[in-house]
Short mmCIF file of C-alpha atoms and ligand atoms in Angstrom, two decimals:
data_model
loop_
_atom_site.label_atom_id
_atom_site.label_comp_id
_atom_site.label_asym_id
_atom_site.label_seq_id
_atom_site.Cartn_x
_atom_site.Cartn_y
_atom_site.Cartn_z
CA UNK A 1 82.22 97.52 82.25
CA UNK A 2 80.80 93.99 82.33
CA UNK A 3 83.58 91.52 83.02
CA UNK A 4 83.81 88.78 80.37
CA UNK A 5 84.41 85.46 82.16
CA UNK A 6 83.80 83.28 79.10
CA UNK A 7 87.44 82.10 79.21
CA UNK A 8 86.89 80.54 82.66
CA UNK A 9 83.30 79.30 82.33
CA UNK A 10 84.34 75.66 82.84
CA UNK A 11 85.98 76.50 86.17
CA UNK A 12 83.15 78.42 87.78
CA UNK A 13 81.44 76.72 90.71
CA UNK A 14 77.71 77.23 91.02
CA UNK A 15 77.87 76.25 94.66
CA UNK A 16 80.71 76.23 97.20
CA UNK A 17 84.30 76.94 96.21
CA UNK A 18 86.89 79.70 96.20
CA UNK A 19 85.18 83.10 96.25
CA UNK A 20 86.91 85.77 94.16
CA UNK A 21 86.53 89.42 95.21
CA UNK A 22 87.23 92.68 93.40
CA UNK A 23 89.57 94.63 95.71
CA UNK A 24 88.33 97.96 94.37
CA UNK A 25 84.75 97.27 95.45
CA UNK A 26 84.99 94.25 97.78
CA UNK A 27 82.17 92.76 95.70
CA UNK A 28 82.13 89.07 94.66
CA UNK A 29 83.24 88.50 91.07
CA UNK A 30 82.49 84.76 91.01
CA UNK A 31 83.26 81.47 92.76
CA UNK A 32 85.58 78.85 91.26
CA UNK A 33 85.86 75.10 91.83
CA UNK A 34 88.62 74.34 94.27
CA UNK A 35 91.04 71.51 95.09
CA UNK A 36 91.85 69.87 98.37
CA UNK A 37 94.89 67.77 99.25
CA UNK A 38 93.33 64.57 97.89
CA UNK A 39 92.35 66.04 94.53
CA UNK A 40 95.78 67.68 94.22
CA UNK A 41 97.40 64.24 94.70
CA UNK A 42 95.30 63.09 91.77
CA UNK A 43 96.40 66.10 89.71
CA UNK A 44 100.04 65.26 90.46
CA UNK A 45 99.56 61.70 89.18
CA UNK A 46 97.85 63.07 86.05
CA UNK A 47 100.84 65.35 85.59
CA UNK A 48 103.24 62.42 85.90
CA UNK A 49 101.25 60.56 83.24
CA UNK A 50 101.31 63.60 80.96
CA UNK A 51 105.07 63.97 81.48
CA UNK A 52 105.73 60.62 79.78
CA UNK A 53 104.29 61.92 76.48
CA UNK A 54 105.20 65.62 76.77
CA UNK A 55 108.88 64.98 77.54
CA UNK A 56 109.12 62.71 74.47
CA UNK A 57 107.96 65.39 72.06
CA UNK A 58 110.80 67.11 70.26
CA UNK A 59 111.78 70.54 71.52
CA UNK A 60 110.49 71.89 68.23
CA UNK A 61 107.18 70.09 68.74
CA UNK A 62 106.78 71.62 72.20
CA UNK A 63 107.82 75.03 70.84
CA UNK A 64 105.07 74.95 68.22
CA UNK A 65 102.44 74.34 70.90
CA UNK A 66 103.91 77.04 73.15
CA UNK A 67 103.85 79.49 70.25
CA UNK A 68 100.14 78.69 69.66
CA UNK A 69 99.51 79.36 73.37
CA UNK A 70 101.43 82.65 73.07
CA UNK A 71 99.31 83.66 70.08
CA UNK A 72 96.04 82.88 71.88
CA UNK A 73 97.11 84.92 74.91
CA UNK A 74 97.78 87.92 72.67
CA UNK A 75 94.45 87.41 70.88
CA UNK A 76 92.70 87.46 74.28
CA UNK A 77 94.91 90.17 75.80
CA UNK A 78 92.16 92.66 76.57
CA UNK A 79 89.92 90.08 78.23
CA UNK A 80 92.85 88.78 80.27
CA UNK A 81 93.82 92.33 81.30
CA UNK A 82 90.27 93.04 82.48
CA UNK A 83 90.32 89.83 84.54
CA UNK A 84 93.65 90.85 86.12
CA UNK A 85 92.31 94.29 87.01
CA UNK A 86 89.08 92.85 88.41
CA UNK A 87 90.72 90.34 90.76
CA UNK A 88 94.08 92.03 91.51
CA UNK A 89 93.10 95.71 91.34
CA UNK A 90 95.94 97.07 89.22
CA UNK A 91 95.08 99.78 86.66
CA UNK A 92 94.00 98.43 83.27
CA UNK A 93 97.01 99.98 81.53
CA UNK A 94 99.33 98.06 83.89
CA UNK A 95 97.28 94.88 83.47
CA UNK A 96 97.64 95.13 79.69
CA UNK A 97 101.38 95.46 80.25
CA UNK A 98 101.40 92.40 82.46
CA UNK A 99 99.66 90.28 79.80
CA UNK A 100 102.34 91.23 77.27
CA UNK A 101 105.12 90.69 79.83
CA UNK A 102 103.72 87.32 80.91
CA UNK A 103 103.27 86.20 77.29
CA UNK A 104 106.86 87.23 76.50
CA UNK A 105 108.19 84.38 78.68
CA UNK A 106 106.26 81.85 76.58
CA UNK A 107 107.60 83.35 73.34
CA UNK A 108 111.14 83.46 74.77
CA UNK A 109 111.26 79.90 76.17
CA UNK A 110 109.56 78.37 73.14
CA UNK A 111 112.83 79.29 71.42
CA UNK A 112 115.18 78.63 74.35
CA UNK A 113 113.84 75.08 74.65
CA UNK A 114 115.30 74.35 71.22
CA UNK A 115 118.77 75.34 72.53
CA UNK A 116 118.94 73.04 75.54
CA UNK A 117 122.46 72.10 74.48
CA UNK A 118 124.79 69.54 76.11
CA UNK A 119 128.54 68.86 75.66
CA UNK A 120 130.91 66.37 74.13
CA UNK A 121 134.04 66.72 76.28
CA UNK A 122 137.47 65.73 74.87
CA UNK A 123 138.24 62.52 76.74
CA UNK A 124 141.56 62.13 78.62
CA UNK A 125 140.95 58.37 78.42
CA UNK A 126 141.77 56.52 75.20
CA UNK A 127 138.80 54.85 73.56
CA UNK A 128 136.30 56.53 75.83
CA UNK A 129 133.78 59.30 75.04
CA UNK A 130 132.43 61.86 77.49
CA UNK A 131 128.92 63.12 76.77
CA UNK A 132 126.92 65.60 78.85
CA UNK A 133 123.21 66.09 78.20
CA UNK A 134 120.43 68.16 79.77
CA UNK A 135 117.15 66.38 80.51
CA UNK A 136 113.82 67.67 81.85
CA UNK A 137 113.74 67.26 85.62
CA UNK A 138 110.17 65.83 85.56
CA UNK A 139 106.93 66.94 87.24
CA UNK A 140 107.32 70.40 88.80
CA UNK A 141 105.09 72.26 91.23
CA UNK A 142 104.75 75.98 91.75
CA UNK A 143 103.06 78.39 94.13
CA UNK A 144 102.55 81.97 92.98
CA UNK A 145 101.44 85.35 94.40
CA UNK A 146 98.55 87.66 93.59
CA UNK A 147 100.40 90.79 92.46
CA UNK A 148 101.24 89.53 88.94
CA UNK A 149 98.70 86.72 88.55
CA UNK A 150 99.66 85.91 84.97
CA UNK A 151 103.35 86.79 84.69
CA UNK A 152 104.45 84.97 87.85
CA UNK A 153 102.93 81.78 86.43
CA UNK A 154 104.28 82.02 82.87
CA UNK A 155 107.76 82.96 84.22
CA UNK A 156 107.82 79.44 85.71
CA UNK A 157 105.60 77.35 83.46
CA UNK A 158 107.07 78.55 80.14
CA UNK A 159 110.65 77.32 80.86
CA UNK A 160 109.30 74.19 82.55
CA UNK A 161 107.17 73.15 79.56
CA UNK A 162 109.85 74.16 77.06
CA UNK A 163 112.32 71.88 78.84
CA UNK A 164 109.83 68.99 78.66
CA UNK A 165 108.48 69.16 82.22
CA UNK A 166 104.86 69.23 83.33
CA UNK A 167 103.54 71.61 85.98
CA UNK A 168 101.02 71.71 88.83
CA UNK A 169 100.48 75.31 89.96
CA UNK A 170 98.69 76.79 92.98
CA UNK A 171 97.82 80.46 92.36
CA UNK A 172 97.04 82.90 95.19
CA UNK A 173 93.58 82.53 96.74
CA UNK A 174 92.77 86.08 95.67
CA UNK A 175 93.64 85.74 91.96
CA UNK A 176 92.70 82.34 90.50
CA UNK A 177 90.81 83.62 87.44
CA UNK A 178 93.88 84.84 85.53
CA UNK A 179 95.58 81.51 86.17
CA UNK A 180 92.56 79.48 85.06
CA UNK A 181 92.29 81.59 81.90
CA UNK A 182 95.92 80.69 81.14
CA UNK A 183 95.09 77.00 81.53
CA UNK A 184 92.04 77.30 79.29
CA UNK A 185 94.11 78.93 76.55
CA UNK A 186 96.87 76.33 76.89
CA UNK A 187 94.31 73.55 76.31
CA UNK A 188 92.85 75.49 73.36
CA UNK A 189 96.37 75.72 71.90
CA UNK A 190 96.61 71.93 71.95
CA UNK A 191 98.85 71.53 74.98
CA UNK A 192 97.65 68.17 76.33
CA UNK A 193 95.52 67.96 79.46
CA UNK A 194 97.66 67.50 82.55
CA UNK A 195 100.75 69.27 81.15
CA UNK A 196 99.84 72.45 83.02
CA UNK A 197 97.27 72.17 85.81
CA UNK A 198 96.04 75.12 87.88
CA UNK A 199 94.77 74.17 91.35
CA UNK A 200 92.85 76.93 93.13
CA UNK A 201 92.23 76.26 96.80
CA UNK A 202 91.05 77.82 100.04
CA UNK A 203 93.50 75.55 101.87
CA UNK A 204 97.00 76.61 100.78
CA UNK A 205 98.68 74.89 103.73
CA UNK A 206 97.37 71.37 103.00
CA UNK A 207 97.72 71.76 99.24
CA UNK A 208 101.17 73.30 99.73
CA UNK A 209 102.26 70.23 101.68
CA UNK A 210 101.40 68.01 98.74
CA UNK A 211 103.24 70.32 96.33
CA UNK A 212 106.38 70.40 98.50
CA UNK A 213 106.40 66.83 99.83
CA UNK A 214 105.04 64.56 97.06
CA UNK A 215 107.84 62.23 95.81
CA UNK A 216 106.67 62.43 92.19
CA UNK A 217 107.42 66.17 92.18
CA UNK A 218 111.12 66.76 91.44
CA UNK A 219 111.23 70.59 91.43
CA UNK A 220 109.43 73.28 93.40
CA UNK A 221 109.32 76.94 92.39
CA UNK A 222 107.89 79.61 94.68
CA UNK A 223 107.20 83.29 94.32
CA UNK A 224 105.99 85.10 97.39
CA UNK A 225 107.05 86.45 100.75
CA UNK A 226 110.33 85.48 102.36
CA UNK A 227 108.76 83.95 105.52
CA UNK A 228 106.56 81.63 103.44
CA UNK A 229 109.47 80.85 101.12
CA UNK A 230 111.58 79.70 104.07
CA UNK A 231 108.77 77.46 105.31
CA UNK A 232 108.18 75.86 101.90
CA UNK A 233 111.90 75.39 101.31
CA UNK A 234 112.04 73.35 104.55
CA UNK A 235 109.05 71.28 103.40
CA UNK A 236 110.94 70.36 100.22
CA UNK A 237 113.92 69.01 102.14
CA UNK A 238 112.29 65.63 102.90
CA UNK A 239 112.35 64.64 99.21
CA UNK A 240 115.42 66.74 98.27
CA UNK A 241 113.57 68.68 95.60
CA UNK A 242 115.35 71.23 93.40
CA UNK A 243 114.02 74.58 94.66
CA UNK A 244 113.89 78.09 93.25
CA UNK A 245 112.58 81.00 95.29
CA UNK A 246 111.59 84.50 94.23
CA UNK A 247 110.99 86.27 97.52
CA UNK A 248 110.57 89.65 99.13
CA UNK A 249 112.46 92.83 98.43
CA UNK A 250 113.50 96.10 100.07
CA UNK A 251 114.84 98.09 97.14
CA UNK A 252 116.97 101.18 97.77
CA UNK A 253 116.67 104.04 95.27
CA UNK A 254 119.76 106.26 95.52
CA UNK A 255 120.00 109.74 93.95
CA UNK A 256 123.46 111.31 93.87
CA UNK A 257 124.21 115.04 93.63
CA UNK A 258 125.25 114.71 89.97
CA UNK A 259 122.09 112.85 88.90
CA UNK A 260 119.66 114.17 86.30
CA UNK A 261 116.93 114.96 88.84
CA UNK A 262 114.09 115.02 86.32
CA UNK A 263 115.09 111.52 85.14
CA UNK A 264 115.45 110.39 88.75
CA UNK A 265 111.92 111.59 89.56
CA UNK A 266 110.60 109.87 86.42
CA UNK A 267 112.22 106.61 87.52
CA UNK A 268 111.02 107.06 91.10
CA UNK A 269 107.40 107.44 90.02
CA UNK A 270 107.25 104.17 88.06
CA UNK A 271 109.46 102.23 90.44
CA UNK A 272 107.54 103.23 93.59
CA UNK A 273 103.89 103.47 92.55
CA UNK A 274 103.53 100.67 89.96
CA UNK A 275 100.74 98.34 91.16
CA UNK A 276 100.19 100.79 94.07
CA UNK A 277 103.66 99.88 95.34
CA UNK A 278 102.79 96.17 95.46
CA UNK A 279 105.67 94.73 93.50
CA UNK A 280 108.73 92.91 94.79
CA UNK A 281 111.06 95.28 92.96
CA UNK A 282 109.35 98.55 93.95
CA UNK A 283 111.66 101.22 95.27
CA UNK A 284 111.06 100.75 98.99
CA UNK A 285 113.31 103.51 100.42
CA UNK A 286 114.86 106.57 98.79
CA UNK A 287 118.32 107.90 99.67
CA UNK A 288 118.94 111.38 98.21
CA UNK A 289 122.27 113.19 98.54
CA UNK A 290 122.09 116.42 100.57
CA UNK A 291 122.73 118.98 97.79
CA UNK A 292 119.76 117.77 95.69
CA UNK A 293 117.40 116.60 98.46
CA UNK A 294 115.10 119.64 98.45
CA UNK A 295 114.90 119.76 94.63
CA UNK A 296 114.11 116.05 94.45
CA UNK A 297 111.42 116.26 97.15
CA UNK A 298 109.81 119.29 95.49
CA UNK A 299 109.65 117.70 92.00
CA UNK A 300 108.72 114.22 93.32
CA UNK A 301 105.89 115.60 95.50
CA UNK A 302 104.53 117.77 92.68
CA UNK A 303 104.40 114.80 90.29
CA UNK A 304 102.81 112.38 92.77
CA UNK A 305 100.18 114.93 93.83
CA UNK A 306 98.81 114.71 90.28
CA UNK A 307 98.12 110.97 90.49
CA UNK A 308 94.53 109.73 90.06
CA UNK A 309 93.57 107.15 92.70
CA UNK A 310 90.62 104.86 91.99
CA UNK A 311 89.19 101.72 90.46
CA UNK A 312 91.76 100.26 88.08
CA UNK A 313 89.03 99.58 85.52
CA UNK A 314 88.48 103.31 85.04
CA UNK A 315 90.71 104.77 82.33
CA UNK A 316 93.17 107.30 83.76
CA UNK A 317 93.59 105.60 87.13
CA UNK A 318 97.26 105.59 88.14
CA UNK A 319 97.01 104.11 91.64
CA UNK A 320 94.46 101.39 92.28
CA UNK A 321 93.46 99.65 95.51
CA UNK A 322 95.67 97.50 97.69
CA UNK A 323 94.78 93.82 97.57
CA UNK A 324 92.75 93.74 100.80
CA UNK A 325 92.01 95.37 104.16
CA UNK A 326 94.95 93.64 105.84
CA UNK A 327 97.31 95.19 103.31
CA UNK A 328 95.90 98.67 104.02
CA UNK A 329 96.19 98.14 107.76
CA UNK A 330 99.85 97.08 107.35
CA UNK A 331 100.65 100.28 105.43
CA UNK A 332 98.70 102.41 107.93
CA UNK A 333 100.72 100.88 110.75
CA UNK A 334 104.06 101.55 109.06
CA UNK A 335 103.19 105.20 108.34
CA UNK A 336 101.87 105.73 111.86
CA UNK A 337 105.08 104.31 113.37
CA UNK A 338 107.23 106.46 111.05
CA UNK A 339 105.34 109.56 112.21
CA UNK A 340 105.84 108.57 115.86
CA UNK A 341 109.57 108.28 115.06
CA UNK A 342 109.64 111.83 113.68
CA UNK A 343 108.78 111.55 109.99
CA UNK A 344 107.09 114.44 108.24
CA UNK A 345 104.23 113.66 105.83
CA UNK A 346 105.04 115.69 102.73
CA UNK A 347 102.09 114.13 100.84
CA UNK A 348 99.24 111.70 101.63
CA UNK A 349 99.67 109.69 104.82
CA UNK A 350 96.15 108.24 105.09
CA UNK A 351 93.52 106.12 103.36
CA UNK A 352 92.25 107.69 100.15
CA UNK A 353 88.87 109.28 100.89
CA UNK A 354 89.13 107.25 104.09
CA UNK A 355 87.38 104.34 102.37
CA UNK A 356 87.90 100.84 101.00
CA UNK A 357 91.25 99.34 100.12
CA UNK A 358 92.59 102.63 98.75
CA UNK A 359 95.62 104.33 100.28
CA UNK A 360 96.80 107.77 99.17
CA UNK A 361 100.18 107.99 97.44
CA UNK A 362 102.47 109.10 100.27
CA UNK A 363 105.87 110.74 100.64
CA UNK A 364 107.63 110.86 104.02
CA UNK A 365 110.58 113.17 104.74
CA UNK A 366 112.72 114.17 107.76
CA UNK A 367 113.14 110.46 108.41
CA UNK A 368 116.18 108.47 109.54
CA UNK A 369 117.49 105.16 108.21
CA UNK A 370 117.12 103.69 111.72
CA UNK A 371 113.33 104.10 111.50
CA UNK A 372 111.43 100.79 111.29
CA UNK A 373 110.00 101.62 107.86
CA UNK A 374 113.50 101.36 106.36
CA UNK A 375 113.62 97.66 107.26
CA UNK A 376 110.07 96.65 106.23
CA UNK A 377 108.84 95.66 102.76
CA UNK A 378 106.11 98.33 102.64
CA UNK A 379 104.12 96.84 99.73
CA UNK A 380 102.11 100.05 99.39
CA UNK A 381 102.27 103.52 97.77
CA UNK A 382 104.53 105.02 100.46
CA UNK A 383 107.93 106.60 99.72
CA UNK A 384 110.21 107.29 102.72
CA UNK A 385 112.95 109.67 101.53
CA UNK A 386 116.19 109.71 103.54
CA UNK A 387 119.02 112.26 103.16
CA UNK A 388 122.71 111.24 102.99
CA UNK A 389 126.07 112.99 102.64
CA UNK A 390 128.85 110.62 101.51
CA UNK A 391 128.68 107.91 98.81
CA UNK A 392 129.94 105.29 101.28
CA UNK A 393 127.07 106.14 103.65
CA UNK A 394 124.52 105.55 100.91
CA UNK A 395 126.00 102.16 100.00
CA UNK A 396 126.14 101.09 103.66
CA UNK A 397 122.47 102.00 104.22
CA UNK A 398 121.39 100.44 100.92
CA UNK A 399 123.00 97.13 101.87
CA UNK A 400 121.73 97.23 105.47
CA UNK A 401 118.89 94.72 104.94
CA UNK A 402 118.45 90.93 104.82
CA UNK A 403 116.94 91.40 101.35
CA UNK A 404 118.84 91.57 98.06
CA UNK A 405 116.44 91.61 95.11
CA UNK A 406 116.58 94.94 93.21
CA UNK A 407 118.37 98.26 93.74
CA UNK A 408 118.44 101.51 91.77
CA UNK A 409 120.73 104.53 91.60
CA UNK A 410 121.02 107.70 89.55
CA UNK A 411 124.32 109.33 88.66
CA UNK A 412 125.98 110.67 85.53
CA UNK A 413 129.47 109.77 86.74
CA UNK A 414 130.84 106.67 84.97
CA UNK A 415 133.35 105.83 87.67
CA UNK A 416 130.71 106.06 90.37
CA UNK A 417 128.40 103.88 88.27
CA UNK A 418 130.90 101.01 88.26
CA UNK A 419 131.77 101.48 91.96
CA UNK A 420 128.13 101.36 93.04
CA UNK A 421 127.14 98.50 90.68
CA UNK A 422 129.95 96.47 92.25
CA UNK A 423 129.18 97.44 95.87
CA UNK A 424 125.42 96.87 95.95
CA UNK A 425 124.44 93.43 97.36
CA UNK A 426 121.50 92.77 95.05
CA UNK A 427 120.58 90.38 92.27
CA UNK A 428 119.44 93.17 89.97
CA UNK A 429 120.55 96.82 89.68
CA UNK A 430 118.98 99.65 87.67
CA UNK A 431 121.39 102.46 86.76
CA UNK A 432 119.46 105.59 85.79
CA UNK A 433 116.48 103.25 85.25
CA UNK A 434 113.47 102.69 87.54
CA UNK A 435 112.01 99.63 85.83
CA UNK A 436 114.30 96.79 84.78
CA UNK A 437 112.25 93.60 84.27
CA UNK A 438 112.45 91.84 80.91
CA UNK A 439 112.20 88.21 79.81
CA UNK A 440 115.70 88.24 78.30
CA UNK A 441 117.48 89.11 81.59
CA UNK A 442 117.96 86.90 84.70
CA UNK A 443 115.41 87.95 87.33
CA UNK A 444 116.17 87.01 90.92
CA UNK A 445 117.69 87.95 94.24
CA UNK A 446 120.49 87.21 96.69
CA UNK A 447 120.50 86.96 100.49
CA UNK A 448 116.91 86.42 101.71
CA UNK A 449 115.33 87.54 98.44
CA UNK A 450 115.66 84.17 96.82
CA UNK A 451 117.49 81.34 95.08
CA UNK A 452 117.81 80.87 91.33
CA UNK A 453 116.86 83.01 88.34
CA UNK A 454 113.80 83.33 86.08
CA UNK A 455 113.78 84.43 82.46
CA UNK A 456 116.89 84.79 80.27
CA UNK A 457 118.96 81.82 79.05
CA UNK A 458 119.56 80.93 82.72
CA UNK A 459 115.87 80.32 83.44
CA UNK A 460 115.73 77.01 81.60
CA UNK A 461 118.40 75.46 83.86
CA UNK A 462 115.99 75.57 86.81
CA UNK A 463 113.93 72.86 85.09
CA UNK A 464 116.65 70.54 83.81
CA UNK A 465 119.06 67.98 85.21
CA UNK A 466 122.56 67.44 83.82
CA UNK A 467 123.48 63.84 82.95
CA UNK A 468 127.12 62.86 82.31
CA UNK A 469 127.79 59.67 80.35
CA UNK A 470 131.17 57.96 79.90
CA UNK A 471 131.17 55.64 76.88
CA UNK A 472 133.87 52.94 77.04
CA UNK A 473 134.73 49.87 74.94
CA UNK A 474 134.78 51.91 71.76
CA UNK A 475 138.30 51.17 70.59
N1 NAD B 1 110.80 87.98 93.92
C1 NAD B 1 109.74 87.98 93.13
O1 NAD B 1 109.81 87.72 91.91
C2 NAD B 1 108.39 88.28 93.72
C3 NAD B 1 107.33 88.50 92.84
C4 NAD B 1 106.07 88.79 93.37
C5 NAD B 1 105.87 88.85 94.75
N2 NAD B 1 106.93 88.62 95.57
C6 NAD B 1 106.76 88.72 97.00
O2 NAD B 1 105.52 88.12 97.40
C7 NAD B 1 104.98 88.83 98.52
C8 NAD B 1 103.57 89.28 98.20
O3 NAD B 1 102.82 88.20 97.68
P1 NAD B 1 101.85 87.39 98.64
O4 NAD B 1 101.25 88.27 99.66
O5 NAD B 1 100.95 86.58 97.77
O6 NAD B 1 102.91 86.43 99.37
P2 NAD B 1 102.59 85.18 100.29
O7 NAD B 1 103.90 84.58 100.59
O8 NAD B 1 101.67 85.52 101.41
O9 NAD B 1 101.76 84.18 99.33
C9 NAD B 1 102.35 83.73 98.15
C10 NAD B 1 101.70 82.38 97.80
O10 NAD B 1 102.02 81.46 98.83
C11 NAD B 1 100.84 80.82 99.27
N3 NAD B 1 101.03 80.45 100.67
C12 NAD B 1 101.05 81.24 101.76
N4 NAD B 1 101.29 80.52 102.87
C13 NAD B 1 101.43 79.22 102.47
C14 NAD B 1 101.69 77.98 103.12
N5 NAD B 1 101.88 77.90 104.45
N6 NAD B 1 101.75 76.84 102.37
C15 NAD B 1 101.58 76.89 101.03
N7 NAD B 1 101.33 78.03 100.35
C16 NAD B 1 101.26 79.19 101.07
C17 NAD B 1 99.76 81.83 99.04
O11 NAD B 1 98.51 81.18 98.96
C18 NAD B 1 100.18 82.42 97.71
O12 NAD B 1 99.76 81.57 96.66
C19 NAD B 1 105.90 90.02 98.75
O13 NAD B 1 106.83 89.71 99.76
C20 NAD B 1 106.61 90.16 97.41
O14 NAD B 1 107.86 90.79 97.54
C21 NAD B 1 108.19 88.35 95.09
O1 LIG B 2 106.50 91.73 91.89
C1 LIG B 2 106.99 90.94 91.21
C2 LIG B 2 107.35 91.03 89.77
O2 LIG B 2 108.41 90.11 89.54
C3 LIG B 2 107.71 92.42 89.38
S1 LIG B 2 108.11 92.55 87.70
O3 LIG B 2 106.84 92.68 86.95
O4 LIG B 2 108.82 91.31 87.28
O5 LIG B 2 108.96 93.74 87.57
#
């Protein structure tokens, strides 16, 4: 399949720049023009200039342009999906899903922007009026990861633009093409130049300093690992920026004795192996109650053994490559340590065909919660399955992590459902469901998985400021 790069022609560098590789083949896709700290400063000033006009459009006016952008993304969905697969590695079917998911935030916030309501508060003071209004916070910056190169950008930029803000966005070094295609389509939709600017770079540290320290930037939104999120949050402190963070996860997936095991296996497959296990909400550790442990392992192993591993561009591929060699080495290290600590490899446990960035879908059993792998965000197609006896033990182990993004459990007992929903220390919980992300619900974590929420009616608040006005002298 010849990759169509016509959407990003204007961004391709015919000399030096940011080299983009295909993780399935490690071959060069293309090279794109890149930004350094100085040119990012200039982009920030352009964004400030664009803000003056964009924020003065009506919400309806902005919505019409966002809806045009949404329409163009859907019209170019297949081309965008092929770009995602080429630079990120995920199977084409998943990439198509990501385009629709990413576009859904634009559709959703085009409407939400028209409902950025304020308040008129009954005044306790005679002759005085109390008015509360929401205003766009201003120029925002964002830094995004490689695993959802379109959706992680639109989940930030859509609410920002709908609220009247402008955005300067640094995508991951490995996946700039999807981001640049988004920018090209936004310009084609009539969204003015400078309203959304993508800034690829081979120097994330210097560019990141501009995006977290520049005084013109009033809000910073980050999606990525927890260690980097902590660093960038500190960098924002000097100018007291409003910050939202979508960070790492360590999702427990609990299966109780009374669960529908076939449904639990179905949920486990999608939750664990989506994007080869490289999602922040992937089930990261499985806790299965003793009476159903053997049945779950048998059915889970049988289903995973049928997965096709390969290039995501080939129809039928279920598990594509990891993003790079470092990612494979990290997974290899975690599996090796688990085996040293007594784990049994029920399936996989090594590179696929011992080549490239491919790792075989893996299931580990006879493993204890104290093993290191229970505390690490695996970010690969590896499922450690722990056995437990009592409900309280499962909850204690599930909560025994600094992370708090997503959690999942399967039961058919209503009382247990409410007990466990209440007891789990996570921002998002799937009950008898292995995939929970949607634009209408608040996505985000607690503890060291993040601050703030994306999507839903709450997502707009991240990009607004509340202004309270007291009107006197009206008697
Ligand atoms: N909570 C969520 O919604 C969510 C979504 C996707 C990914 N993630 C998390 O992201 C991680 C995987 O993505 P990743 O490997 O791209 O994460 P990462 O933190 O290594 O990189 C994320 C982004 O930060 C940039 N970056 C890294 N160091 C920087 C620095 N010092 N200054 C400025 N920018 C810097 C990178 O270039 C990239 O654009 C996982 O931990 C995953 O859980 C979370
Ligand atoms: O990995 C990060 C994404 O947020 C996962 S999802 O597509 O939103 O479920």
